[in-house]
């Protein structure tokens, strides 16, 4: 029962942090396949090994959620996390309804 809860928790974290963001369902399908193999007996899983897998699933779900929350926190405090200062400045200006002027070295994008 605890294993099922850990797998569901991991799938929710994967859906929220990976699948929804990238559209790539590979990680979700891999976790489902691994859990089905361990339930059906195709994968020889001992009790100790099962406990390790449950703990690992919980830890990985916690990691995924923590990284997302950390990025959101940095973004809310306007801390440069992605390394692109110009993008960060544009976002900050857009929050207050302004648009940054185009510098002489940049060209205005064509509106086609």
CSV table of N, CA and C in Angstrom, one decimal:
chain,number,residue,atom,x,y,z
A,1,UNK,N,0.8,-1.2,0.0
A,1,UNK,CA,0.0,0.0,0.0
A,1,UNK,C,0.9,1.3,0.0
A,2,UNK,N,1.9,1.2,0.8
A,2,UNK,CA,2.8,2.4,0.8
A,2,UNK,C,3.5,2.6,-0.5
A,3,UNK,N,3.8,1.5,-1.2
A,3,UNK,CA,4.5,1.6,-2.5
A,3,UNK,C,3.6,2.2,-3.5
A,4,UNK,N,2.3,1.9,-3.5
A,4,UNK,CA,1.4,2.5,-4.4
A,4,UNK,C,1.3,4.0,-4.2
A,5,UNK,N,1.2,4.4,-2.9
A,5,UNK,CA,1.2,5.8,-2.6
A,5,UNK,C,2.4,6.6,-3.1
A,6,UNK,N,3.6,5.9,-2.9
A,6,UNK,CA,4.9,6.5,-3.3
A,6,UNK,C,4.9,6.7,-4.8
A,7,UNK,N,4.4,5.7,-5.6
A,7,UNK,CA,4.4,5.8,-7.0
A,7,UNK,C,3.4,6.9,-7.5
A,8,UNK,N,2.3,7.0,-6.9
A,8,UNK,CA,1.3,8.0,-7.2
A,8,UNK,C,1.9,9.4,-6.9
A,9,UNK,N,2.6,9.5,-5.8
A,9,UNK,CA,3.2,10.8,-5.5
A,9,UNK,C,4.3,11.2,-6.5
A,10,UNK,N,5.1,10.2,-6.9
A,10,UNK,CA,6.1,10.4,-7.9
A,10,UNK,C,5.5,10.8,-9.2
A,11,UNK,N,4.4,10.1,-9.6
A,11,UNK,CA,3.8,10.4,-10.9
A,11,UNK,C,3.2,11.8,-10.9
A,12,UNK,N,2.6,12.2,-9.8
A,12,UNK,CA,2.1,13.6,-9.7
A,12,UNK,C,3.2,14.6,-9.9
A,13,UNK,N,4.4,14.3,-9.2
A,13,UNK,CA,5.5,15.3,-9.3
A,13,UNK,C,6.1,15.3,-10.7
A,14,UNK,N,6.1,14.1,-11.4
A,14,UNK,CA,6.6,14.1,-12.8
A,14,UNK,C,5.7,14.8,-13.7
A,15,UNK,N,4.4,14.6,-13.5
A,15,UNK,CA,3.4,15.3,-14.4
A,15,UNK,C,3.5,16.8,-14.2
A,16,UNK,N,3.6,17.3,-13.0
A,16,UNK,CA,3.6,18.7,-12.7
A,16,UNK,C,4.9,19.4,-13.1
A,17,UNK,N,6.0,18.7,-13.0
A,17,UNK,CA,7.3,19.3,-13.2
A,17,UNK,C,8.0,18.9,-14.5
A,18,UNK,N,7.7,17.8,-15.1
A,18,UNK,CA,8.4,17.4,-16.3
A,18,UNK,C,7.4,17.3,-17.5
A,19,UNK,N,6.4,16.5,-17.3
A,19,UNK,CA,5.5,16.2,-18.5
A,19,UNK,C,4.8,17.5,-18.9
A,20,UNK,N,4.2,18.2,-17.9
A,20,UNK,CA,3.5,19.4,-18.3
A,20,UNK,C,4.4,20.5,-18.9
A,21,UNK,N,5.6,20.6,-18.4
A,21,UNK,CA,6.6,21.6,-18.9
A,21,UNK,C,7.1,21.3,-20.3
A,22,UNK,N,7.6,20.1,-20.5
A,22,UNK,CA,8.2,19.7,-21.7
A,22,UNK,C,7.3,19.0,-22.7
A,23,UNK,N,6.3,18.4,-22.2
A,23,UNK,CA,5.4,17.6,-23.1
A,23,UNK,C,6.0,16.2,-23.3
A,24,UNK,N,7.0,15.8,-22.7
A,24,UNK,CA,7.7,14.6,-22.8
A,24,UNK,C,7.1,13.6,-21.8
A,25,UNK,N,6.5,12.5,-22.3
A,25,UNK,CA,5.9,11.5,-21.4
A,25,UNK,C,6.8,10.4,-21.1
A,26,UNK,N,8.1,10.4,-21.5
A,26,UNK,CA,9.0,9.3,-21.3
A,26,UNK,C,9.2,8.9,-19.8
A,27,UNK,N,9.4,9.9,-19.0
A,27,UNK,CA,9.7,9.6,-17.6
A,27,UNK,C,8.4,9.0,-16.9
A,28,UNK,N,7.3,9.5,-17.2
A,28,UNK,CA,6.0,9.0,-16.7
A,28,UNK,C,5.8,7.5,-17.1
A,29,UNK,N,6.0,7.3,-18.4
A,29,UNK,CA,5.9,5.9,-18.9
A,29,UNK,C,6.9,4.9,-18.3
A,30,UNK,N,8.1,5.4,-18.0
A,30,UNK,CA,9.1,4.6,-17.4
A,30,UNK,C,8.8,4.2,-16.0
A,31,UNK,N,8.3,5.2,-15.2
A,31,UNK,CA,7.9,4.9,-13.8
A,31,UNK,C,6.7,3.9,-13.8
A,32,UNK,N,5.8,4.1,-14.7
A,32,UNK,CA,4.6,3.2,-14.7
A,32,UNK,C,5.1,1.8,-15.1
A,33,UNK,N,6.0,1.7,-16.1
A,33,UNK,CA,6.5,0.3,-16.5
A,33,UNK,C,7.2,-0.3,-15.3
A,34,UNK,N,8.1,0.4,-14.6
A,34,UNK,CA,8.8,-0.1,-13.5
A,34,UNK,C,7.9,-0.6,-12.4
A,35,UNK,N,6.9,0.2,-12.1
A,35,UNK,CA,6.0,-0.2,-11.0
A,35,UNK,C,5.1,-1.5,-11.4
A,36,UNK,N,4.7,-1.5,-12.7
A,36,UNK,CA,4.0,-2.7,-13.1
A,36,UNK,C,4.8,-3.9,-13.1
A,37,UNK,N,6.1,-3.8,-13.5
A,37,UNK,CA,7.0,-5.0,-13.5
A,37,UNK,C,7.2,-5.5,-12.1
A,38,UNK,N,7.3,-4.6,-11.2
A,38,UNK,CA,7.6,-5.1,-9.8
A,38,UNK,C,6.3,-5.7,-9.2
A,39,UNK,N,5.1,-5.2,-9.6
A,39,UNK,CA,3.9,-5.8,-9.1
A,39,UNK,C,3.6,-7.1,-9.7
A,40,UNK,N,3.8,-7.2,-11.0
A,40,UNK,CA,3.5,-8.5,-11.7
A,40,UNK,C,4.5,-9.6,-11.4
A,41,UNK,N,5.6,-9.3,-10.8
A,41,UNK,CA,6.6,-10.3,-10.5
A,41,UNK,C,7.6,-10.6,-11.5
A,42,UNK,N,7.6,-9.8,-12.6
A,42,UNK,CA,8.6,-10.0,-13.7
A,42,UNK,C,9.9,-9.5,-13.2
A,43,UNK,N,9.9,-8.6,-12.3
A,43,UNK,CA,11.2,-8.0,-11.7
A,43,UNK,C,11.3,-8.7,-10.3
A,44,UNK,N,12.4,-9.4,-10.1
A,44,UNK,CA,12.5,-10.1,-8.8
A,44,UNK,C,12.9,-9.1,-7.8
A,45,UNK,N,11.9,-8.8,-7.0
A,45,UNK,CA,12.0,-7.7,-5.9
A,45,UNK,C,11.9,-8.3,-4.6
A,46,UNK,N,12.9,-8.2,-3.7
A,46,UNK,CA,12.8,-8.6,-2.4
A,46,UNK,C,12.1,-7.5,-1.5
A,47,UNK,N,11.8,-7.8,-0.3
A,47,UNK,CA,11.2,-6.9,0.6
A,47,UNK,C,12.1,-5.7,0.8
A,48,UNK,N,13.4,-5.9,1.1
A,48,UNK,CA,14.3,-4.9,1.3
A,48,UNK,C,14.5,-4.0,0.0
A,49,UNK,N,14.5,-4.6,-1.1
A,49,UNK,CA,14.6,-3.9,-2.4
A,49,UNK,C,13.4,-3.1,-2.6
A,50,UNK,N,12.2,-3.6,-2.2
A,50,UNK,CA,11.0,-2.9,-2.4
A,50,UNK,C,11.0,-1.6,-1.5
A,51,UNK,N,11.4,-1.8,-0.3
A,51,UNK,CA,11.5,-0.6,0.6
A,51,UNK,C,12.4,0.4,0.1
A,52,UNK,N,13.5,0.0,-0.5
A,52,UNK,CA,14.5,1.0,-1.1
A,52,UNK,C,13.8,1.7,-2.2
A,53,UNK,N,13.1,1.0,-3.1
A,53,UNK,CA,12.4,1.6,-4.2
A,53,UNK,C,11.4,2.6,-3.7
A,54,UNK,N,10.6,2.3,-2.7
A,54,UNK,CA,9.6,3.2,-2.1
A,54,UNK,C,10.3,4.5,-1.6
A,55,UNK,N,11.4,4.3,-0.9
A,55,UNK,CA,12.1,5.5,-0.3
A,55,UNK,C,12.7,6.3,-1.4
A,56,UNK,N,13.2,5.7,-2.5
A,56,UNK,CA,13.7,6.4,-3.6
A,56,UNK,C,12.7,7.2,-4.4
A,57,UNK,N,11.5,6.6,-4.5
A,57,UNK,CA,10.4,7.3,-5.2
A,57,UNK,C,9.9,8.5,-4.4
A,58,UNK,N,9.9,8.3,-3.1
A,58,UNK,CA,9.5,9.5,-2.3
A,58,UNK,C,10.5,10.6,-2.3
A,59,UNK,N,11.8,10.2,-2.3
A,59,UNK,CA,12.9,11.2,-2.3
A,59,UNK,C,12.9,11.9,-3.6
A,60,UNK,N,12.7,11.2,-4.7
A,60,UNK,CA,12.8,11.8,-6.0
A,60,UNK,C,11.6,12.8,-6.2
A,61,UNK,N,10.4,12.4,-5.7
A,61,UNK,CA,9.2,13.3,-5.8
A,61,UNK,C,9.5,14.5,-5.0
A,62,UNK,N,10.1,14.4,-3.8
A,62,UNK,CA,10.4,15.5,-3.0
A,62,UNK,C,11.4,16.4,-3.7
A,63,UNK,N,12.4,15.9,-4.4
A,63,UNK,CA,13.4,16.6,-5.1
A,63,UNK,C,12.8,17.4,-6.2
A,64,UNK,N,11.9,16.8,-7.0
A,64,UNK,CA,11.3,17.5,-8.1
A,64,UNK,C,10.4,18.7,-7.6
A,65,UNK,N,9.6,18.4,-6.6
A,65,UNK,CA,8.8,19.5,-6.1
A,65,UNK,C,9.6,20.6,-5.4
A,66,UNK,N,10.7,20.3,-4.8
A,66,UNK,CA,11.6,21.3,-4.1
A,66,UNK,C,12.3,22.2,-5.1
A,67,UNK,N,12.7,21.6,-6.2
A,67,UNK,CA,13.4,22.4,-7.3
A,67,UNK,C,12.4,23.3,-7.9
A,68,UNK,N,11.2,22.9,-8.2
A,68,UNK,CA,10.2,23.8,-8.7
A,68,UNK,C,9.9,24.9,-7.8
A,69,UNK,N,9.7,24.6,-6.5
A,69,UNK,CA,9.3,25.6,-5.5
A,69,UNK,C,10.5,26.6,-5.4
A,70,UNK,N,11.7,26.1,-5.4
A,70,UNK,CA,12.9,27.0,-5.3
A,70,UNK,C,13.0,28.0,-6.5
A,71,UNK,N,12.7,27.5,-7.7
A,71,UNK,CA,12.7,28.4,-8.9
A,71,UNK,C,11.6,29.4,-8.8
A,72,UNK,N,10.4,29.0,-8.3
A,72,UNK,CA,9.3,30.0,-8.1
A,72,UNK,C,9.7,31.0,-7.1
A,73,UNK,N,10.3,30.6,-6.0
A,73,UNK,CA,10.7,31.5,-5.0
A,73,UNK,C,11.8,32.5,-5.5
A,74,UNK,N,12.8,32.0,-6.2
A,74,UNK,CA,13.7,32.9,-6.8
A,74,UNK,C,13.1,33.9,-7.8
A,75,UNK,N,12.2,33.4,-8.6
A,75,UNK,CA,11.5,34.3,-9.5
A,75,UNK,C,10.6,35.3,-8.8
A,76,UNK,N,10.0,35.0,-7.7
A,76,UNK,CA,9.2,35.9,-7.0
A,76,UNK,C,10.0,37.0,-6.4
A,77,UNK,N,11.2,36.8,-6.0
A,77,UNK,CA,12.1,37.8,-5.5
A,77,UNK,C,13.0,38.4,-6.5
A,78,UNK,N,12.7,38.1,-7.8
A,78,UNK,CA,13.4,38.7,-8.9
A,78,UNK,C,14.9,38.5,-8.9
A,79,UNK,N,15.3,37.3,-8.5
A,79,UNK,CA,16.7,36.9,-8.4
A,79,UNK,C,17.0,36.2,-9.8
A,80,UNK,N,18.2,36.6,-10.3
A,80,UNK,CA,18.6,36.1,-11.6
A,80,UNK,C,19.0,34.6,-11.4
A,81,UNK,N,18.2,33.7,-11.9
A,81,UNK,CA,18.5,32.3,-11.7
A,81,UNK,C,18.9,31.7,-13.1
A,82,UNK,N,18.5,32.2,-14.2
A,82,UNK,CA,18.7,31.6,-15.5
A,82,UNK,C,19.9,32.2,-16.1
A,83,UNK,N,20.6,33.2,-15.6
A,83,UNK,CA,21.8,33.7,-16.2
A,83,UNK,C,21.6,34.7,-17.3
A,84,UNK,N,20.4,35.0,-17.7
A,84,UNK,CA,20.1,36.0,-18.8
A,84,UNK,C,19.6,37.3,-18.2
A,85,UNK,N,20.5,38.2,-18.0
A,85,UNK,CA,20.1,39.4,-17.3
A,85,UNK,C,19.1,40.2,-18.1
A,86,UNK,N,19.3,40.3,-19.4
A,86,UNK,CA,18.4,41.0,-20.3
A,86,UNK,C,17.0,40.5,-20.2
A,87,UNK,N,16.8,39.2,-20.2
A,87,UNK,CA,15.5,38.6,-20.1
A,87,UNK,C,14.9,39.0,-18.7
A,88,UNK,N,15.7,38.9,-17.7
A,88,UNK,CA,15.2,39.3,-16.3
A,88,UNK,C,14.7,40.7,-16.3
A,89,UNK,N,15.5,41.6,-16.9
A,89,UNK,CA,15.1,43.0,-16.9
A,89,UNK,C,13.8,43.3,-17.7
A,90,UNK,N,13.7,42.6,-18.8
A,90,UNK,CA,12.4,42.7,-19.6
A,90,UNK,C,11.2,42.2,-18.8
A,91,UNK,N,11.4,41.1,-18.0
A,91,UNK,CA,10.3,40.6,-17.2
A,91,UNK,C,10.0,41.6,-16.1
A,92,UNK,N,11.0,42.2,-15.5
A,92,UNK,CA,10.8,43.2,-14.4
A,92,UNK,C,10.1,44.4,-15.0
A,93,UNK,N,10.5,44.9,-16.1
A,93,UNK,CA,9.8,46.0,-16.7
A,93,UNK,C,8.4,45.7,-17.1
A,94,UNK,N,8.1,44.5,-17.6
A,94,UNK,CA,6.8,44.1,-18.0
A,94,UNK,C,5.8,44.0,-16.8
A,95,UNK,N,6.4,43.7,-15.7
A,95,UNK,CA,5.5,43.6,-14.5
A,95,UNK,C,4.9,45.0,-14.1
A,96,UNK,N,5.6,46.0,-14.4
A,96,UNK,CA,5.1,47.4,-14.1
A,96,UNK,C,4.5,48.1,-15.3
A,97,UNK,N,4.4,47.3,-16.4
A,97,UNK,CA,3.8,47.9,-17.6
A,97,UNK,C,4.7,48.7,-18.5
A,98,UNK,N,6.0,48.5,-18.4
A,98,UNK,CA,6.9,49.2,-19.2
A,98,UNK,C,7.6,48.3,-20.3
A,99,UNK,N,8.2,48.9,-21.3
A,99,UNK,CA,8.9,48.1,-22.3
A,99,UNK,C,10.3,48.7,-22.4
A,100,UNK,N,11.3,47.9,-22.4
A,100,UNK,CA,12.7,48.4,-22.4
A,100,UNK,C,13.0,49.0,-23.8
A,101,UNK,N,13.7,50.1,-23.9
A,101,UNK,CA,14.1,50.6,-25.2
A,101,UNK,C,15.1,49.7,-25.9
A,102,UNK,N,15.0,49.8,-27.2
A,102,UNK,CA,16.0,49.0,-28.0
A,102,UNK,C,17.3,49.7,-28.1
A,103,UNK,N,18.4,49.0,-27.8
A,103,UNK,CA,19.7,49.7,-27.8
A,103,UNK,C,20.2,49.7,-29.2
A,104,UNK,N,21.2,50.5,-29.5
A,104,UNK,CA,21.7,50.7,-30.8
A,104,UNK,C,22.3,49.5,-31.5
A,105,UNK,N,22.7,48.5,-30.7
A,105,UNK,CA,23.3,47.3,-31.3
A,105,UNK,C,22.3,46.3,-31.6
A,106,UNK,N,21.1,46.4,-31.2
A,106,UNK,CA,20.0,45.5,-31.5
A,106,UNK,C,19.1,46.0,-32.6
A,107,UNK,N,18.6,45.0,-33.3
A,107,UNK,CA,17.6,45.4,-34.4
A,107,UNK,C,16.2,45.1,-33.9
A,108,UNK,N,15.3,45.9,-34.3
A,108,UNK,CA,13.9,45.6,-33.9
A,108,UNK,C,13.4,44.4,-34.7
A,109,UNK,N,12.7,43.5,-34.1
A,109,UNK,CA,12.2,42.3,-34.8
A,109,UNK,C,11.2,42.7,-35.8
A,110,UNK,N,11.2,42.1,-36.9
A,110,UNK,CA,10.3,42.4,-38.0
A,110,UNK,C,8.9,41.8,-37.6
A,111,UNK,N,7.9,42.6,-37.9
A,111,UNK,CA,6.5,42.2,-37.6
A,111,UNK,C,5.9,41.7,-38.9
A,112,UNK,N,6.0,40.4,-39.1
A,112,UNK,CA,5.4,39.8,-40.3
A,112,UNK,C,4.1,39.1,-40.0
